[in-house]
């Protein structure tokens, strides 16, 4: 079933509804990436049945992946786009809402996962969206963000490139504003300013060909040619950092950060720490 109170207008609502996440970049179906997100949630060690929200969910690929790995919990897909929620499979409940002003109860969720969504919110609204996530989490609740990160000194160029792709794909910059891909420190500042405690982080690389964006209906093939031209013209230091290569289509490797944060509730029963590149649960009582 779908729970709605009104028709929502999210970021790129019309174009976003048309996207095909099964045909797009492989990051959306990468089992290794999903395993890392699952480990960060701590759902395998959760006592009881958790309420888990896949935020800005699209067709709920994250909720599906988590449910396959930890089936005893209750999963929700939350998105502003009714067209994407219509693709959500049985076993995952649907909530139609905009993350910037969710009309669901305070303390609703035990775990919230936001994959590739929060960067698409304009910078001036990101802090409010994080505060809304903090509100809907229970004390001791977990937020996992898996999203793009701007390398230090490259935030402007990273956002220019991604903003152009979104504008070509249907985003109305004047009405909806531009995306904002924070640096690592920027992500931590957003979380800590909202009251979250960051407990762990790890890295992931999203390997993309510009033709993947066409297959996933993010842009047209004509737009891909323009994106290829932009990427080919980037300065050497940017090309090196993002491993930009090829001619048409161009391949590019995007740095992604997976962050686990909690809404504090002392005493915490367990913590999730990063050991090397892995998330590991450590219990307070040893």
mmCIF file of C-alpha atoms in Angstrom:
data_model
loop_
_atom_site.group_PDB
_atom_site.id
_atom_site.type_symbol
_atom_site.label_atom_id
_atom_site.label_comp_id
_atom_site.label_asym_id
_atom_site.label_seq_id
_atom_site.Cartn_x
_atom_site.Cartn_y
_atom_site.Cartn_z
ATOM 1 C CA UNK A 1 0.000 0.000 0.000
ATOM 2 C CA UNK A 2 1.045 3.632 -0.391
ATOM 3 C CA UNK A 3 0.591 6.204 2.348
ATOM 4 C CA UNK A 4 0.071 9.743 1.007
ATOM 5 C CA UNK A 5 -1.368 12.965 2.334
ATOM 6 C CA UNK A 6 -0.916 15.114 -0.763
ATOM 7 C CA UNK A 7 0.773 15.116 -4.122
ATOM 8 C CA UNK A 8 4.470 15.798 -3.525
ATOM 9 C CA UNK A 9 6.908 17.742 -5.626
ATOM 10 C CA UNK A 10 10.440 16.498 -5.126
ATOM 11 C CA UNK A 11 13.680 17.280 -6.876
ATOM 12 C CA UNK A 12 13.404 16.603 -10.633
ATOM 13 C CA UNK A 13 10.076 14.929 -10.010
ATOM 14 C CA UNK A 14 8.980 14.409 -13.636
ATOM 15 C CA UNK A 15 12.350 13.351 -15.060
ATOM 16 C CA UNK A 16 13.207 11.308 -11.989
ATOM 17 C CA UNK A 17 10.047 9.224 -12.358
ATOM 18 C CA UNK A 18 11.238 8.052 -15.797
ATOM 19 C CA UNK A 19 14.582 6.739 -14.592
ATOM 20 C CA UNK A 20 15.395 3.051 -14.963
ATOM 21 C CA UNK A 21 17.638 2.037 -12.067
ATOM 22 C CA UNK A 22 17.989 -1.521 -13.358
ATOM 23 C CA UNK A 23 19.583 -0.308 -16.604
ATOM 24 C CA UNK A 24 21.712 2.513 -15.165
ATOM 25 C CA UNK A 25 25.182 2.513 -13.559
ATOM 26 C CA UNK A 26 26.142 -0.764 -11.903
ATOM 27 C CA UNK A 27 26.490 0.887 -8.497
ATOM 28 C CA UNK A 28 22.703 0.458 -8.140
ATOM 29 C CA UNK A 29 23.050 -3.337 -8.241
ATOM 30 C CA UNK A 30 26.573 -3.801 -6.864
ATOM 31 C CA UNK A 31 26.435 -6.522 -4.182
ATOM 32 C CA UNK A 32 29.696 -5.347 -2.580
ATOM 33 C CA UNK A 33 28.301 -1.847 -2.148
ATOM 34 C CA UNK A 34 25.079 -3.201 -0.675
ATOM 35 C CA UNK A 35 27.016 -5.458 1.695
ATOM 36 C CA UNK A 36 28.925 -2.432 2.989
ATOM 37 C CA UNK A 37 25.697 -0.478 3.508
ATOM 38 C CA UNK A 38 24.141 -3.464 5.277
ATOM 39 C CA UNK A 39 27.146 -3.823 7.566
ATOM 40 C CA UNK A 40 26.966 -0.134 8.413
ATOM 41 C CA UNK A 41 23.308 -0.380 9.482
ATOM 42 C CA UNK A 42 24.052 -3.060 12.082
ATOM 43 C CA UNK A 43 20.761 -4.779 11.187
ATOM 44 C CA UNK A 44 22.262 -8.261 11.437
ATOM 45 C CA UNK A 45 22.951 -7.640 15.135
ATOM 46 C CA UNK A 46 19.814 -5.637 15.890
ATOM 47 C CA UNK A 47 17.792 -6.874 18.844
ATOM 48 C CA UNK A 48 14.165 -7.317 17.785
ATOM 49 C CA UNK A 49 12.506 -6.121 14.609
ATOM 50 C CA UNK A 50 13.675 -2.719 13.375
ATOM 51 C CA UNK A 51 11.743 -0.126 11.382
ATOM 52 C CA UNK A 52 13.995 0.684 8.425
ATOM 53 C CA UNK A 53 13.424 3.597 6.026
ATOM 54 C CA UNK A 54 15.002 3.702 2.566
ATOM 55 C CA UNK A 55 15.093 7.478 2.073
ATOM 56 C CA UNK A 56 14.663 9.062 -1.369
ATOM 57 C CA UNK A 57 14.242 5.455 -2.341
ATOM 58 C CA UNK A 58 13.283 5.388 -6.004
ATOM 59 C CA UNK A 59 12.093 1.803 -6.593
ATOM 60 C CA UNK A 60 13.529 0.761 -3.191
ATOM 61 C CA UNK A 61 16.679 -0.999 -4.356
ATOM 62 C CA UNK A 62 18.281 -0.321 -0.969
ATOM 63 C CA UNK A 63 15.290 -1.607 1.004
ATOM 64 C CA UNK A 64 15.194 -4.722 -1.182
ATOM 65 C CA UNK A 65 18.906 -5.355 -0.708
ATOM 66 C CA UNK A 66 18.715 -4.919 3.049
ATOM 67 C CA UNK A 67 15.609 -7.099 3.270
ATOM 68 C CA UNK A 68 17.381 -9.920 1.419
ATOM 69 C CA UNK A 69 20.197 -9.795 3.982
ATOM 70 C CA UNK A 70 18.107 -9.158 7.128
ATOM 71 C CA UNK A 71 14.517 -10.222 6.368
ATOM 72 C CA UNK A 72 12.990 -10.015 9.853
ATOM 73 C CA UNK A 73 12.771 -6.227 9.928
ATOM 74 C CA UNK A 74 10.045 -3.891 8.640
ATOM 75 C CA UNK A 75 11.055 -1.905 5.558
ATOM 76 C CA UNK A 76 9.681 1.351 4.157
ATOM 77 C CA UNK A 77 10.463 3.137 0.887
ATOM 78 C CA UNK A 78 10.091 6.902 1.207
ATOM 79 C CA UNK A 79 10.110 9.060 -1.918
ATOM 80 C CA UNK A 80 8.348 12.111 -3.298
ATOM 81 C CA UNK A 81 7.797 10.497 -6.706
ATOM 82 C CA UNK A 82 4.626 8.430 -6.932
ATOM 83 C CA UNK A 83 5.855 6.966 -10.222
ATOM 84 C CA UNK A 84 8.959 5.490 -8.596
ATOM 85 C CA UNK A 85 7.021 4.253 -5.559
ATOM 86 C CA UNK A 86 4.705 2.382 -7.919
ATOM 87 C CA UNK A 87 7.721 0.206 -8.810
ATOM 88 C CA UNK A 88 8.361 -0.817 -5.182
ATOM 89 C CA UNK A 89 7.866 -4.586 -4.757
ATOM 90 C CA UNK A 90 5.694 -6.399 -2.263
ATOM 91 C CA UNK A 91 7.248 -6.722 1.166
ATOM 92 C CA UNK A 92 8.361 -3.075 1.286
ATOM 93 C CA UNK A 93 5.842 -0.484 2.497
ATOM 94 C CA UNK A 94 5.567 2.888 0.761
ATOM 95 C CA UNK A 95 5.576 6.426 2.125
ATOM 96 C CA UNK A 96 5.162 9.341 -0.258
ATOM 97 C CA UNK A 97 6.946 12.341 1.223
ATOM 98 C CA UNK A 98 9.675 14.882 0.565
ATOM 99 C CA UNK A 99 12.677 14.398 2.854
ATOM 100 C CA UNK A 100 12.793 18.137 3.505
ATOM 101 C CA UNK A 101 9.427 18.125 5.282
ATOM 102 C CA UNK A 102 8.342 14.594 6.144
ATOM 103 C CA UNK A 103 4.951 14.355 7.822
ATOM 104 C CA UNK A 104 5.677 11.126 9.653
ATOM 105 C CA UNK A 105 5.985 10.790 13.376
ATOM 106 C CA UNK A 106 8.913 11.767 15.553
ATOM 107 C CA UNK A 107 10.856 8.681 16.594
ATOM 108 C CA UNK A 108 9.345 6.587 13.795
ATOM 109 C CA UNK A 109 12.440 4.734 12.568
ATOM 110 C CA UNK A 110 15.248 2.662 14.037
ATOM 111 C CA UNK A 111 17.400 2.864 10.903
ATOM 112 C CA UNK A 112 17.404 5.314 7.988
ATOM 113 C CA UNK A 113 19.504 4.790 4.862
ATOM 114 C CA UNK A 114 20.025 7.561 2.319
ATOM 115 C CA UNK A 115 21.830 6.431 -0.836
ATOM 116 C CA UNK A 116 22.570 8.954 -3.600
ATOM 117 C CA UNK A 117 19.796 11.325 -2.558
ATOM 118 C CA UNK A 118 20.905 13.996 -0.120
ATOM 119 C CA UNK A 119 23.483 15.486 -2.508
ATOM 120 C CA UNK A 120 20.622 16.409 -4.855
ATOM 121 C CA UNK A 121 19.103 18.769 -2.287
ATOM 122 C CA UNK A 122 20.259 22.408 -2.599
ATOM 123 C CA UNK A 123 22.934 23.373 -0.093
ATOM 124 C CA UNK A 124 20.696 25.813 1.783
ATOM 125 C CA UNK A 125 18.177 23.008 2.434
ATOM 126 C CA UNK A 126 20.522 20.142 3.320
ATOM 127 C CA UNK A 127 20.846 21.004 7.005
ATOM 128 C CA UNK A 128 17.056 21.060 7.334
ATOM 129 C CA UNK A 129 16.764 17.674 5.636
ATOM 130 C CA UNK A 130 19.345 16.172 8.003
ATOM 131 C CA UNK A 131 17.438 17.666 10.936
ATOM 132 C CA UNK A 132 14.243 16.021 9.657
ATOM 133 C CA UNK A 133 16.014 12.660 9.529
ATOM 134 C CA UNK A 134 17.230 13.225 13.100
ATOM 135 C CA UNK A 135 13.641 13.936 14.152
ATOM 136 C CA UNK A 136 12.115 10.771 12.688
ATOM 137 C CA UNK A 137 14.791 8.524 14.209
ATOM 138 C CA UNK A 138 14.342 6.990 17.624
ATOM 139 C CA UNK A 139 16.960 7.816 20.277
ATOM 140 C CA UNK A 140 19.857 5.497 19.528
ATOM 141 C CA UNK A 141 18.678 5.229 15.916
ATOM 142 C CA UNK A 142 21.118 4.824 13.053
ATOM 143 C CA UNK A 143 21.566 6.890 9.904
ATOM 144 C CA UNK A 144 23.660 5.510 7.056
ATOM 145 C CA UNK A 145 24.535 7.893 4.234
ATOM 146 C CA UNK A 146 26.042 6.426 1.069
ATOM 147 C CA UNK A 147 26.652 9.299 -1.300
ATOM 148 C CA UNK A 148 29.113 11.117 -3.510
ATOM 149 C CA UNK A 149 31.845 13.190 -1.915
ATOM 150 C CA UNK A 150 33.781 16.113 -3.368
ATOM 151 C CA UNK A 151 37.548 15.733 -3.052
ATOM 152 C CA UNK A 152 39.231 18.567 -1.156
ATOM 153 C CA UNK A 153 39.859 21.505 -3.459
ATOM 154 C CA UNK A 154 37.573 20.123 -6.177
ATOM 155 C CA UNK A 155 34.098 20.845 -4.804
ATOM 156 C CA UNK A 156 33.281 23.535 -7.372
ATOM 157 C CA UNK A 157 34.241 21.406 -10.386
ATOM 158 C CA UNK A 158 32.585 18.275 -8.986
ATOM 159 C CA UNK A 159 29.311 20.117 -8.519
ATOM 160 C CA UNK A 160 29.509 21.893 -11.876
ATOM 161 C CA UNK A 161 29.810 18.547 -13.645
ATOM 162 C CA UNK A 162 27.006 16.871 -11.706
ATOM 163 C CA UNK A 163 24.745 19.919 -11.910
ATOM 164 C CA UNK A 164 25.080 20.037 -15.699
ATOM 165 C CA UNK A 165 24.137 16.365 -15.968
ATOM 166 C CA UNK A 166 21.065 16.969 -13.821
ATOM 167 C CA UNK A 167 20.066 20.065 -15.773
ATOM 168 C CA UNK A 168 20.371 18.152 -19.046
ATOM 169 C CA UNK A 169 18.318 15.385 -17.444
ATOM 170 C CA UNK A 170 15.409 17.662 -16.581
ATOM 171 C CA UNK A 171 16.233 19.558 -13.407
ATOM 172 C CA UNK A 172 14.884 23.110 -13.360
ATOM 173 C CA UNK A 173 17.754 24.983 -11.732
ATOM 174 C CA UNK A 174 15.764 28.196 -11.258
ATOM 175 C CA UNK A 175 12.918 26.448 -9.424
ATOM 176 C CA UNK A 176 14.726 23.551 -7.752
ATOM 177 C CA UNK A 177 18.189 24.970 -7.132
ATOM 178 C CA UNK A 178 21.499 23.197 -7.730
ATOM 179 C CA UNK A 179 22.804 20.030 -6.164
ATOM 180 C CA UNK A 180 25.503 20.150 -3.486
ATOM 181 C CA UNK A 181 28.062 17.359 -3.132
ATOM 182 C CA UNK A 182 29.851 18.134 0.150
ATOM 183 C CA UNK A 183 33.459 17.369 0.981
ATOM 184 C CA UNK A 184 34.058 14.717 3.648
ATOM 185 C CA UNK A 185 34.349 17.422 6.311
ATOM 186 C CA UNK A 186 31.182 18.993 4.905
ATOM 187 C CA UNK A 187 29.232 15.755 5.378
ATOM 188 C CA UNK A 188 30.499 15.427 8.952
ATOM 189 C CA UNK A 189 29.638 19.063 9.723
ATOM 190 C CA UNK A 190 26.072 18.561 8.483
ATOM 191 C CA UNK A 191 25.607 15.502 10.653
ATOM 192 C CA UNK A 192 27.220 16.869 13.781
ATOM 193 C CA UNK A 193 25.371 20.185 13.501
ATOM 194 C CA UNK A 194 22.086 18.242 13.554
ATOM 195 C CA UNK A 195 23.157 16.388 16.713
ATOM 196 C CA UNK A 196 24.364 13.127 15.189
ATOM 197 C CA UNK A 197 27.464 11.317 16.394
ATOM 198 C CA UNK A 198 29.536 9.902 13.539
ATOM 199 C CA UNK A 199 30.684 6.378 14.383
ATOM 200 C CA UNK A 200 32.277 5.075 11.210
ATOM 201 C CA UNK A 201 33.080 5.791 7.588
ATOM 202 C CA UNK A 202 34.434 3.872 4.624
ATOM 203 C CA UNK A 203 35.087 4.488 0.948
ATOM 204 C CA UNK A 204 33.591 3.105 -2.234
ATOM 205 C CA UNK A 205 34.178 3.910 -5.904
ATOM 206 C CA UNK A 206 31.316 4.103 -8.399
ATOM 207 C CA UNK A 207 32.590 3.080 -11.850
ATOM 208 C CA UNK A 208 30.463 4.808 -14.491
ATOM 209 C CA UNK A 209 30.403 5.122 -18.262
ATOM 210 C CA UNK A 210 28.498 8.107 -19.658
ATOM 211 C CA UNK A 211 26.526 5.592 -21.741
ATOM 212 C CA UNK A 212 25.192 4.189 -18.433
ATOM 213 C CA UNK A 213 23.388 7.483 -17.889
ATOM 214 C CA UNK A 214 21.658 7.065 -21.240
ATOM 215 C CA UNK A 215 20.675 3.460 -20.496
ATOM 216 C CA UNK A 216 19.246 4.517 -17.132
ATOM 217 C CA UNK A 217 17.285 7.362 -18.779
ATOM 218 C CA UNK A 218 19.120 10.058 -16.833
ATOM 219 C CA UNK A 219 20.110 11.887 -20.030
ATOM 220 C CA UNK A 220 19.686 11.389 -23.772
ATOM 221 C CA UNK A 221 22.416 10.287 -26.153
ATOM 222 C CA UNK A 222 22.654 13.872 -27.451
ATOM 223 C CA UNK A 223 23.228 15.063 -23.891
ATOM 224 C CA UNK A 224 25.842 12.347 -23.405
ATOM 225 C CA UNK A 225 27.885 13.886 -26.204
ATOM 226 C CA UNK A 226 27.856 17.191 -24.341
ATOM 227 C CA UNK A 227 28.864 15.501 -21.075
ATOM 228 C CA UNK A 228 31.667 13.679 -22.882
ATOM 229 C CA UNK A 229 32.931 17.036 -24.147
ATOM 230 C CA UNK A 230 32.869 18.570 -20.676
ATOM 231 C CA UNK A 231 34.674 15.640 -19.069
ATOM 232 C CA UNK A 232 37.271 15.517 -21.833
ATOM 233 C CA UNK A 233 38.025 19.216 -21.278
ATOM 234 C CA UNK A 234 38.599 18.921 -17.517
ATOM 235 C CA UNK A 235 42.094 19.852 -16.271
ATOM 236 C CA UNK A 236 44.650 17.058 -15.749
ATOM 237 C CA UNK A 237 44.438 17.071 -11.942
ATOM 238 C CA UNK A 238 40.667 16.534 -12.112
ATOM 239 C CA UNK A 239 40.973 13.810 -14.737
ATOM 240 C CA UNK A 240 43.558 12.051 -12.605
ATOM 241 C CA UNK A 241 41.494 12.204 -9.402
ATOM 242 C CA UNK A 242 38.362 10.859 -11.107
ATOM 243 C CA UNK A 243 40.245 8.533 -13.479
ATOM 244 C CA UNK A 244 38.498 10.088 -16.503
ATOM 245 C CA UNK A 245 39.383 8.061 -19.593
ATOM 246 C CA UNK A 246 38.196 7.057 -23.056
ATOM 247 C CA UNK A 247 36.605 9.202 -25.736
ATOM 248 C CA UNK A 248 32.962 8.427 -26.429
ATOM 249 C CA UNK A 249 31.570 7.206 -24.155
ATOM 250 C CA UNK A 250 33.866 8.417 -21.399
ATOM 251 C CA UNK A 251 34.443 6.429 -18.228
ATOM 252 C CA UNK A 252 34.732 8.080 -14.836
ATOM 253 C CA UNK A 253 35.213 6.820 -11.258
ATOM 254 C CA UNK A 254 33.251 8.736 -8.635
ATOM 255 C CA UNK A 255 34.417 8.689 -4.984
ATOM 256 C CA UNK A 256 31.616 7.694 -2.618
ATOM 257 C CA UNK A 257 31.538 7.904 1.166
ATOM 258 C CA UNK A 258 29.550 5.577 3.437
ATOM 259 C CA UNK A 259 28.956 7.136 6.852
ATOM 260 C CA UNK A 260 27.296 5.636 9.910
ATOM 261 C CA UNK A 261 25.934 8.086 12.486
ATOM 262 C CA UNK A 262 23.652 7.698 15.482
ATOM 263 C CA UNK A 263 21.099 9.834 17.263
ATOM 264 C CA UNK A 264 22.593 9.705 20.764
ATOM 265 C CA UNK A 265 20.840 7.801 23.519
ATOM 266 C CA UNK A 266 23.140 7.022 26.469
ATOM 267 C CA UNK A 267 24.087 4.481 27.414
ATOM 268 C CA UNK A 268 24.617 3.093 23.911
ATOM 269 C CA UNK A 269 24.341 -0.681 23.812
ATOM 270 C CA UNK A 270 26.767 -1.050 20.924
ATOM 271 C CA UNK A 271 28.921 0.934 18.571
ATOM 272 C CA UNK A 272 30.039 0.340 15.005
ATOM 273 C CA UNK A 273 33.676 1.124 14.361
ATOM 274 C CA UNK A 274 35.766 1.030 11.221
ATOM 275 C CA UNK A 275 38.584 -1.510 11.259
ATOM 276 C CA UNK A 276 40.561 -1.094 8.071
ATOM 277 C CA UNK A 277 37.860 -0.854 5.411
ATOM 278 C CA UNK A 278 35.277 -2.862 7.345
ATOM 279 C CA UNK A 279 32.527 -1.867 9.766
ATOM 280 C CA UNK A 280 32.683 -3.942 12.974
ATOM 281 C CA UNK A 281 30.134 -4.014 15.831
ATOM 282 C CA UNK A 282 31.721 -3.490 19.251
ATOM 283 C CA UNK A 283 29.604 -3.934 22.350
ATOM 284 C CA UNK A 284 30.031 -1.572 25.290
ATOM 285 C CA UNK A 285 30.083 -4.390 27.801
ATOM 286 C CA UNK A 286 32.986 -6.056 25.954
#
